[in-house]
CSV table of C-alpha atoms and ligand atoms in Angstrom, one decimal:
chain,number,residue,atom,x,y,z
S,31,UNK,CA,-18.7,-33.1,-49.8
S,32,UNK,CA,-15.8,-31.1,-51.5
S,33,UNK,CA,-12.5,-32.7,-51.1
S,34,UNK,CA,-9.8,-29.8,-50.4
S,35,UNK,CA,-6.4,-29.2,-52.6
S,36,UNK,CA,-2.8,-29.3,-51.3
S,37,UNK,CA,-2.5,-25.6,-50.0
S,38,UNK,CA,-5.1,-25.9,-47.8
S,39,UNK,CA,-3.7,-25.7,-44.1
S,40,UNK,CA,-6.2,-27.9,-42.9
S,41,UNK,CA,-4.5,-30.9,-44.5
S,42,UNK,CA,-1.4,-30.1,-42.5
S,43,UNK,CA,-3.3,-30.3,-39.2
S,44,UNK,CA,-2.8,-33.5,-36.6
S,45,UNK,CA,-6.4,-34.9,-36.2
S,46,UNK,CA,-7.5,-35.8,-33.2
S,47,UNK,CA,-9.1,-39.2,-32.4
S,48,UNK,CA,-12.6,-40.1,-32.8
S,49,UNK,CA,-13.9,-40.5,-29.2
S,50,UNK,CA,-17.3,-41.9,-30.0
S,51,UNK,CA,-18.9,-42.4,-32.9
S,52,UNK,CA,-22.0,-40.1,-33.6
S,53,UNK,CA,-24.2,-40.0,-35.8
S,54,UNK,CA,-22.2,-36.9,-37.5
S,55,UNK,CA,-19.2,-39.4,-37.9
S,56,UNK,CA,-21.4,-41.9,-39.8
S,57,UNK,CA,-22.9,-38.8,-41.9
S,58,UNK,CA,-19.1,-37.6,-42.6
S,59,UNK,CA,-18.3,-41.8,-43.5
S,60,UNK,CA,-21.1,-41.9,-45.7
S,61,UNK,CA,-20.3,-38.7,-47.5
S,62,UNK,CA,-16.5,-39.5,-48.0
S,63,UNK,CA,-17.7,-42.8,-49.4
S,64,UNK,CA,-19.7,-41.2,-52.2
S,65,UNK,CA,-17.1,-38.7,-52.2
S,66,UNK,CA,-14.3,-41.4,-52.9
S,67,UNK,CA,-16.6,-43.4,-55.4
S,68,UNK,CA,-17.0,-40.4,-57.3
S,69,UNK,CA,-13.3,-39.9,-57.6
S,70,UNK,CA,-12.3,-43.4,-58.2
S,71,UNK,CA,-9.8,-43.4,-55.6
S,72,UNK,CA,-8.6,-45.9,-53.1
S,73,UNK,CA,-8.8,-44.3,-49.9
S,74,UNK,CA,-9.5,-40.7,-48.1
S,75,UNK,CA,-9.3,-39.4,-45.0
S,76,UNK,CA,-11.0,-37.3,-43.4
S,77,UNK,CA,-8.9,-34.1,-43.1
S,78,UNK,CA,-9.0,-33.9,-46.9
S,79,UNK,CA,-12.6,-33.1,-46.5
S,80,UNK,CA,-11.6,-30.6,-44.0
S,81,UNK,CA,-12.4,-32.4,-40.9
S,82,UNK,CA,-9.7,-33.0,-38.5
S,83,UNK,CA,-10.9,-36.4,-36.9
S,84,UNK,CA,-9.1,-39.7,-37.6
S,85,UNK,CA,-11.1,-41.4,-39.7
S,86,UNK,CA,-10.3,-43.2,-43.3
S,87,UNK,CA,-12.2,-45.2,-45.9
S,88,UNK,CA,-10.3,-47.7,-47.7
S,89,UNK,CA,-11.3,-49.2,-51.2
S,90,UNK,CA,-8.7,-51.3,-53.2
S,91,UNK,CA,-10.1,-54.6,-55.5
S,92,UNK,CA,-12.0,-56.5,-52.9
S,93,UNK,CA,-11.0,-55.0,-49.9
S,94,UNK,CA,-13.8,-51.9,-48.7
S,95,UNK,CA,-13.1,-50.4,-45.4
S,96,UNK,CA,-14.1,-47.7,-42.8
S,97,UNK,CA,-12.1,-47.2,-40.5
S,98,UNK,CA,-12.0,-44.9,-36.7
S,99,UNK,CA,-9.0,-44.5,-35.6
S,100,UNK,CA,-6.5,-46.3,-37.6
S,101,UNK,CA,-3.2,-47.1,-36.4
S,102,UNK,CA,-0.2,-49.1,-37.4
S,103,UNK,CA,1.0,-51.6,-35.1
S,104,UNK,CA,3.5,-53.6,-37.3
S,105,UNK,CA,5.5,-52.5,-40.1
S,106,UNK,CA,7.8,-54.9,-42.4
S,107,UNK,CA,11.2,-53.6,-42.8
S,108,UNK,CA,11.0,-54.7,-46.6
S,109,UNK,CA,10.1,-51.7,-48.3
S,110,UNK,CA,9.0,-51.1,-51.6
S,111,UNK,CA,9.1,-48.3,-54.2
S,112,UNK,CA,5.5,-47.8,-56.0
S,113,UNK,CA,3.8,-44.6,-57.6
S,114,UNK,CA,1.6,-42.5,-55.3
S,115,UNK,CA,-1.1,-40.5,-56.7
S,116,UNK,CA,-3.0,-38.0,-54.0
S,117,UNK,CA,-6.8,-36.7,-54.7
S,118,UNK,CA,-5.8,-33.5,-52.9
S,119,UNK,CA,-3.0,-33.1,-55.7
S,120,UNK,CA,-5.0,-34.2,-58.7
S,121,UNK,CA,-2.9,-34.8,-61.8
S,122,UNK,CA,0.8,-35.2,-59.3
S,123,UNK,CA,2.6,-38.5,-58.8
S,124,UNK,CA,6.1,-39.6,-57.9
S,125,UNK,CA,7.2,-42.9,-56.8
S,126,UNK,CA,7.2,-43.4,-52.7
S,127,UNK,CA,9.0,-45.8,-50.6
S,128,UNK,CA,6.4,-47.1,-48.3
S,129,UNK,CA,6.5,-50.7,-46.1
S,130,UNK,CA,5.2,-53.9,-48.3
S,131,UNK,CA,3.2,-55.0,-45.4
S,132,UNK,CA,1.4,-53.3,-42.7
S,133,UNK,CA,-0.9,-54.0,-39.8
S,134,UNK,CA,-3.6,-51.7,-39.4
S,135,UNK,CA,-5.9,-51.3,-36.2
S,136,UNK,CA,-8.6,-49.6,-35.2
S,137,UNK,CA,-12.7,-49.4,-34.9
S,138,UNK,CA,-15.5,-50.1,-37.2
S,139,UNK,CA,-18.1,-47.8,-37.3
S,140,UNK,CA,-20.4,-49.6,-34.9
S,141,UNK,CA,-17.2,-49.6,-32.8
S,142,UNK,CA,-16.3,-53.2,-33.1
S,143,UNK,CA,-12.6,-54.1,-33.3
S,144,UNK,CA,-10.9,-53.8,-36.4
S,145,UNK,CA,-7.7,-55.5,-38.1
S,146,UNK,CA,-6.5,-56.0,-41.4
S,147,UNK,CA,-2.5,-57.2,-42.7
S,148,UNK,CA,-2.4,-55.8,-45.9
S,149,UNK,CA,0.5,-56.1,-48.2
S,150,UNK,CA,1.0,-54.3,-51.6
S,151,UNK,CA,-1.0,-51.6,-53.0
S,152,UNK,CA,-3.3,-52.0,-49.7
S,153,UNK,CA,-0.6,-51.6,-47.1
S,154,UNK,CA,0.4,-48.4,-49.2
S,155,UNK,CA,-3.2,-47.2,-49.4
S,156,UNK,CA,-3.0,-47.3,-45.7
S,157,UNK,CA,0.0,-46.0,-45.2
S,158,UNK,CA,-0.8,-42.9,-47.1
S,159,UNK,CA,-4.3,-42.4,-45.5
S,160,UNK,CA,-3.0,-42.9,-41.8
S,161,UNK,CA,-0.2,-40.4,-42.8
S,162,UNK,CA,-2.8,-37.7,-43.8
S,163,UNK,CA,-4.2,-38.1,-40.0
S,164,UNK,CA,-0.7,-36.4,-39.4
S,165,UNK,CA,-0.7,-33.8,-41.6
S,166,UNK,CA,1.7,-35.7,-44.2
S,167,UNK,CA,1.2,-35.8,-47.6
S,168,UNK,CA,3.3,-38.2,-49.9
S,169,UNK,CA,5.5,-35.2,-51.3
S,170,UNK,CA,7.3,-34.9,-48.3
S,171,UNK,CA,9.2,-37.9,-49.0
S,172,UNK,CA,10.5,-36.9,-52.2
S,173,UNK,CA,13.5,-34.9,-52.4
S,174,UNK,CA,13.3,-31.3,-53.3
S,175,UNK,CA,14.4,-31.3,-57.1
S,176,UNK,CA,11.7,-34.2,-57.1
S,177,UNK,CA,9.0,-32.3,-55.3
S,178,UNK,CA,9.1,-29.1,-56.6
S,179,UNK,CA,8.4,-31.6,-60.5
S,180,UNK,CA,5.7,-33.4,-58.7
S,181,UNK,CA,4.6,-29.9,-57.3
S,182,UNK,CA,4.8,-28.3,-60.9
S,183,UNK,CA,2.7,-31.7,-62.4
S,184,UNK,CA,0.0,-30.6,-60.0
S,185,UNK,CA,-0.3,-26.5,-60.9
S,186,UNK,CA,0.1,-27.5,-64.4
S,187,UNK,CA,-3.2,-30.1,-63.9
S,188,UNK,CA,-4.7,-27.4,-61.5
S,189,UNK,CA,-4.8,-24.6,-64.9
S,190,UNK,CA,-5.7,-27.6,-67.7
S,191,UNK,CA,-9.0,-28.0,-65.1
S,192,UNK,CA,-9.5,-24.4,-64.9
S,193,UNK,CA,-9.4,-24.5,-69.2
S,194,UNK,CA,-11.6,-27.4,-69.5
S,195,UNK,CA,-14.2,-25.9,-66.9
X,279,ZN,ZN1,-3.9,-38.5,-50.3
């Protein structure tokens, strides 16, 4: 399972809710599990493996989630500023503004009821996954001089890759 780069239009696309869970949905879990592992990130979604459904798996320290259909029902108004790293813009980071708590709903994947309160880096994990669902990316909260660096840190890790291949 290939995990698609910033440029892509697909990660730009609104996914559309999961409305039951197949056995293709567990195959897609499954794959952006290994897929994630691999990488040794915290969390994807999965429109950054070019499938428009709302669907994220969440890994930080203890915490291991799948989750269908995620949603944030409750937001602190505390926010904090932390860096944000993307694996659809390898070698990019900036520091984002995101909510220090969060309160995530949504399905397991045998379709039981799922919440979690997460505070920290997992509320942020979150945060960014449930906004790739949207089509946001964590660039589009930086300003542009900002941007077009963190856009430039990308390109520049894009051609090192390309080099070392
Ligand atoms: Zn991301």
């Amino acid at each position: 399972m290939k995990i698609i780069l910033y440029g892509d239009p697909a990660l730009r696309r609104k996914a559309q809710p999961v409305e039951r869970i197949t056995n293709d949905i567990k195959q897609l879990a499954n794959g952006m599990v290994r897929a994630l592992t691999l990488q040794k990130g915290y969390g994807l979604a999965a429109p950054q493996v070019a499938v428009s459904q709302r669907l994220v798996v969440v890994d930080v320290a203890d915490h291991f989630a799948i989750v269908v259909n995620p949603k944030i029902v409750d937001a602190s108004e505390e926010k904090v500023l932390g860096i944000e790293g993307c694996l659809s813009l390898p070698g990019a980071h900036a520091e984002v503004w995101r909510h220090q708590q969060v309160c995530v709903r949504g399905l397991t994947l045998e379709g039981a009821p799922f919440e979690v309160k997460a505070d920290e880096l997992l509320a942020r994990v979150y945060q960014h996954e449930i906004d790739h669902l949207d089509g946001v990316l964590f660039i589009d909260y930086l300003g542009e001089a900002k941007r077009l660096q963190t856009l430039k840190e990308y390109e520049r890790g894009l051609r090192e890759q390309e080099v070392s291949a």
